[in-house]
XYZ file of C-alpha atoms in Angstrom:
314
model
C -70.576 170.427 15.210
C -71.849 174.007 15.193
C -68.851 175.322 13.296
C -69.225 172.635 10.641
C -72.921 173.540 10.238
C -71.997 177.194 9.734
C -69.263 176.170 7.274
C -71.821 174.174 5.270
C -74.106 177.231 5.057
C -76.807 175.735 7.273
C -77.000 178.708 9.676
C -78.484 182.202 9.380
C -78.907 185.054 11.849
C -82.171 186.878 12.583
C -81.561 190.311 14.092
C -84.429 192.179 15.783
C -83.985 195.916 15.171
C -87.410 197.550 15.117
C -86.721 200.046 17.879
C -85.880 203.716 17.842
C -83.164 205.319 19.976
C -85.634 207.567 21.797
C -84.533 206.669 25.329
C -80.935 207.283 24.286
C -81.790 210.776 23.055
C -81.023 209.506 19.533
C -83.688 210.317 16.891
C -82.851 207.412 14.584
C -83.124 203.592 14.529
C -81.349 202.213 17.561
C -79.152 200.046 15.332
C -77.609 203.229 13.881
C -76.342 204.273 17.333
C -72.515 204.651 17.435
C -71.542 202.210 20.177
C -67.801 201.525 20.018
C -65.666 203.889 22.048
C -62.907 204.782 19.589
C -64.115 204.216 16.026
C -67.789 204.962 16.850
C -69.032 201.937 14.954
C -72.795 201.580 14.971
C -74.607 198.560 16.367
C -75.454 197.624 12.771
C -71.807 197.823 11.697
C -70.738 195.757 14.690
C -73.164 192.898 14.020
C -72.379 192.919 10.284
C -68.644 192.726 10.957
C -69.248 189.794 13.320
C -71.057 187.994 10.497
C -68.205 188.734 8.085
C -65.566 187.611 10.597
C -67.357 184.305 11.140
C -67.744 183.880 7.380
C -64.035 184.476 6.864
C -63.205 181.913 9.541
C -65.245 179.171 7.862
C -64.764 180.421 4.274
C -68.497 180.754 3.642
C -70.818 183.612 2.678
C -73.276 183.903 5.575
C -76.712 185.511 5.696
C -78.490 187.842 8.090
C -82.185 188.861 8.175
C -82.920 192.119 10.009
C -86.421 192.827 11.310
C -87.315 196.512 11.133
C -90.506 198.323 12.094
C -92.745 200.661 10.144
C -91.137 203.484 12.141
C -87.581 202.772 11.034
C -87.655 200.536 7.949
C -86.817 203.237 5.377
C -84.020 204.793 7.438
C -82.496 201.405 8.301
C -82.374 200.323 4.644
C -80.884 203.685 3.658
C -78.273 203.466 6.432
C -76.989 200.154 5.095
C -76.978 201.355 1.486
C -75.208 204.603 2.385
C -72.530 202.585 4.200
C -72.107 199.975 1.433
C -73.444 197.278 3.776
C -70.272 197.629 5.876
C -68.347 195.375 3.509
C -71.016 192.697 3.122
C -72.731 191.879 -0.143
C -76.271 193.201 -0.490
C -77.722 189.690 -0.731
C -76.149 188.802 2.645
C -78.171 191.437 4.540
C -81.911 191.364 3.944
C -84.787 193.126 5.710
C -88.353 192.343 6.727
C -90.820 194.494 8.634
C -92.930 193.805 11.709
C -96.560 195.000 12.051
C -97.976 197.678 14.352
C -100.645 197.552 17.040
C -102.768 200.531 18.152
C -102.277 202.277 21.478
C -105.266 202.506 23.793
C -106.349 204.991 26.449
C -107.075 203.926 30.036
C -110.739 203.601 28.971
C -109.798 201.283 26.087
C -110.316 203.859 23.332
C -108.159 204.418 20.260
C -105.853 207.442 20.330
C -104.694 209.818 17.615
C -101.087 210.523 16.664
C -102.290 213.399 14.496
C -105.706 214.648 13.501
C -105.875 212.021 10.758
C -103.689 209.168 12.059
C -104.396 206.524 14.699
C -101.537 206.161 17.199
C -99.730 202.832 16.788
C -96.440 201.210 17.656
C -94.427 198.061 16.810
C -96.017 194.920 18.236
C -92.914 193.531 19.973
C -90.291 190.941 19.155
C -92.883 188.155 19.451
C -93.984 188.858 15.897
C -90.520 188.124 14.497
C -91.095 184.548 13.385
C -94.516 185.119 11.834
C -93.284 188.267 10.032
C -90.214 186.350 8.824
C -92.357 183.563 7.360
C -94.759 186.024 5.714
C -91.833 187.796 4.056
C -90.004 186.244 1.116
C -86.922 185.582 3.241
C -88.084 182.331 4.821
C -88.458 180.640 1.432
C -85.156 182.182 0.262
C -83.364 180.726 3.271
C -84.894 177.323 2.591
C -83.619 177.488 -0.987
C -80.166 178.414 0.345
C -80.228 175.303 2.530
C -80.357 177.160 5.850
C -81.615 174.817 8.573
C -80.947 176.759 11.783
C -81.488 180.383 12.796
C -79.872 182.345 15.614
C -82.139 185.008 17.134
C -80.450 188.177 18.461
C -81.529 191.647 19.617
C -79.620 194.536 18.031
C -79.289 196.440 21.327
C -77.037 193.805 22.922
C -73.590 194.564 21.426
C -71.991 191.549 23.145
C -74.322 189.092 21.383
C -72.794 186.601 18.957
C -75.027 186.359 15.848
C -73.316 183.096 14.819
C -72.830 181.237 18.090
C -71.258 177.875 17.233
C -71.976 176.437 20.680
C -75.722 177.025 20.445
C -75.930 175.591 16.943
C -73.935 172.522 17.962
C -76.124 171.901 20.990
C -79.281 172.248 18.908
C -78.045 169.678 16.381
C -76.585 167.278 18.938
C -79.703 167.375 21.125
C -82.121 167.317 18.155
C -83.793 170.347 19.738
C -86.384 172.767 18.447
C -84.739 175.520 20.492
C -81.643 176.216 22.580
C -81.777 179.128 25.029
C -78.689 181.139 25.912
C -79.209 182.321 29.502
C -77.302 184.118 32.250
C -77.602 184.107 36.028
C -79.734 186.857 37.600
C -77.521 189.231 39.530
C -80.217 190.358 41.978
C -83.823 189.640 42.881
C -85.010 192.904 41.316
C -83.115 192.774 38.015
C -85.461 193.613 35.147
C -85.133 190.377 33.190
C -87.546 187.574 32.377
C -87.120 184.401 34.444
C -86.740 180.973 32.833
C -88.829 178.381 34.663
C -90.301 174.910 34.334
C -94.080 174.762 34.597
C -96.066 171.552 34.063
C -93.137 170.021 32.194
C -92.738 172.990 29.827
C -89.908 175.507 29.689
C -91.293 179.037 29.906
C -90.169 182.607 30.460
C -92.174 184.811 32.789
C -91.590 188.548 32.410
C -90.306 190.245 35.574
C -93.379 192.501 35.683
C -95.610 189.411 35.815
C -93.535 187.250 38.200
C -94.735 187.053 41.850
C -92.515 189.159 44.143
C -92.316 186.432 46.773
C -90.880 183.961 44.260
C -88.354 186.503 42.932
C -86.858 186.617 46.435
C -86.960 182.890 47.130
C -83.563 181.285 47.719
C -82.061 177.833 47.763
C -79.100 178.121 50.105
C -77.062 181.160 49.045
C -78.501 181.314 45.525
C -81.764 182.587 44.122
C -84.112 179.680 43.466
C -85.121 181.050 40.052
C -81.732 182.157 38.829
C -81.850 181.708 35.041
C -82.432 185.028 33.268
C -83.725 185.295 29.707
C -81.683 187.611 27.459
C -83.541 186.790 24.205
C -80.739 184.809 22.607
C -81.998 181.632 20.946
C -81.047 179.073 18.338
C -84.073 177.686 16.488
C -84.524 175.027 13.859
C -86.147 176.244 10.660
C -88.651 173.404 10.977
C -89.750 174.747 14.359
C -90.044 178.272 12.949
C -92.272 176.963 10.155
C -94.378 174.989 12.620
C -95.101 177.894 14.970
C -94.984 180.793 12.520
C -98.768 180.841 12.252
C -99.306 180.699 16.030
C -100.765 183.866 17.529
C -98.697 184.615 20.623
C -100.391 186.324 23.596
C -100.404 190.089 24.056
C -98.689 191.700 27.037
C -99.748 195.174 28.099
C -97.699 197.942 29.682
C -98.655 201.397 30.932
C -96.386 203.962 29.284
C -95.952 207.663 28.681
C -96.371 208.788 25.064
C -96.238 212.108 23.242
C -99.258 212.006 20.956
C -101.567 215.028 20.684
C -99.929 216.243 23.870
C -98.268 213.980 26.490
C -100.523 211.202 27.669
C -100.375 207.795 29.350
C -101.301 204.836 27.171
C -101.707 201.093 27.143
C -99.132 199.594 24.795
C -99.499 195.983 23.647
C -96.624 193.730 22.624
C -95.917 190.104 21.827
C -92.760 188.561 23.289
C -90.612 186.001 21.510
C -90.295 183.803 24.602
C -93.969 182.853 24.388
C -92.992 180.495 21.561
C -91.131 178.240 24.030
C -94.100 176.138 25.247
C -94.643 175.030 21.627
C -91.150 173.511 21.426
C -90.881 169.727 21.762
C -87.295 169.717 22.990
C -85.455 172.647 24.602
C -81.923 172.959 25.961
C -80.849 175.867 28.168
C -77.202 176.886 28.451
C -75.962 179.221 31.208
C -73.266 181.604 29.977
C -71.070 184.091 31.849
C -72.790 187.476 31.658
C -69.646 189.394 30.749
C -69.205 187.626 27.405
C -72.732 187.800 26.048
C -74.963 190.456 27.672
C -74.689 194.215 27.880
C -78.038 195.771 26.912
C -78.221 199.311 25.541
C -81.425 200.788 26.985
C -80.809 204.129 28.707
C -78.918 207.356 28.103
C -77.243 207.227 31.533
C -76.562 204.755 34.318
C -77.107 201.023 33.971
C -77.643 199.827 30.409
C -76.196 203.020 28.951
C -73.633 203.656 26.180
C -70.959 204.052 28.881
C -71.599 200.626 30.439
C -71.918 198.944 27.018
C -68.668 200.484 25.818
C -66.833 199.397 28.957
C -68.195 195.874 28.578
C -67.142 195.774 24.918
C -63.604 196.802 25.876
C -63.445 194.134 28.614
C -64.730 191.438 26.281
């Protein structure tokens, strides 16, 4: 069912790529990071080639919308142009930009990035759907006949931007959303937890989940074992319905280099806060080793070394 929908041109991919490679020691958009071990293909090249491979399989020109940030929009667009869109046609790869939110001091005051500029940062992946609707791309996709969108983060090189299984489940179940989840590997893994609360499917970020419940077990398994990895299939009707919803802000205390190093409050919206608005949700548990290998750190877990090893194994 999913493959037929892709073949008919009903499916597009939304790729979230507003981040910089700062934590990797890479002073460019994270999507430009060379991730494959031998040919040093970037994350952007990898996801584009996956789109092209799926298109070749179904004999259809597919489409991808990439969300950038104000920090990396120009460089991301230039990177694709300089690399001839990695074999794709220009109209297959389109871009839209997410907004910023100001940083605040511990006292709640605005901070300066320079003597004339307020310090700001991207407002998180929760703004993706509203930014997508406000751009021209949502109406373009409607004109193309796209009915379903797969949501993927650029820093997960194992992600499938055109997952037939998720699309098929969405159509078969007449769902607003299908969640692709994995099993938590430990009680302290830094992933959001998928739960049921008052009849609604929700994700609670690990920083906001009670410690006692993180540890709770049912037999040999963790009671709350479904981990969110921000892979979703959404109907375009659902995107239109919730695109104007203002999702809640989550705050985090972070180190920033503004006018000298300082600690700041950073505010972000998270995509999973759209879930309670969905009328019908399906959740599918996948093996971790075929769909999740986040690129977050320069060394250790979630590093280029672990991602490359996982790519080779997959």
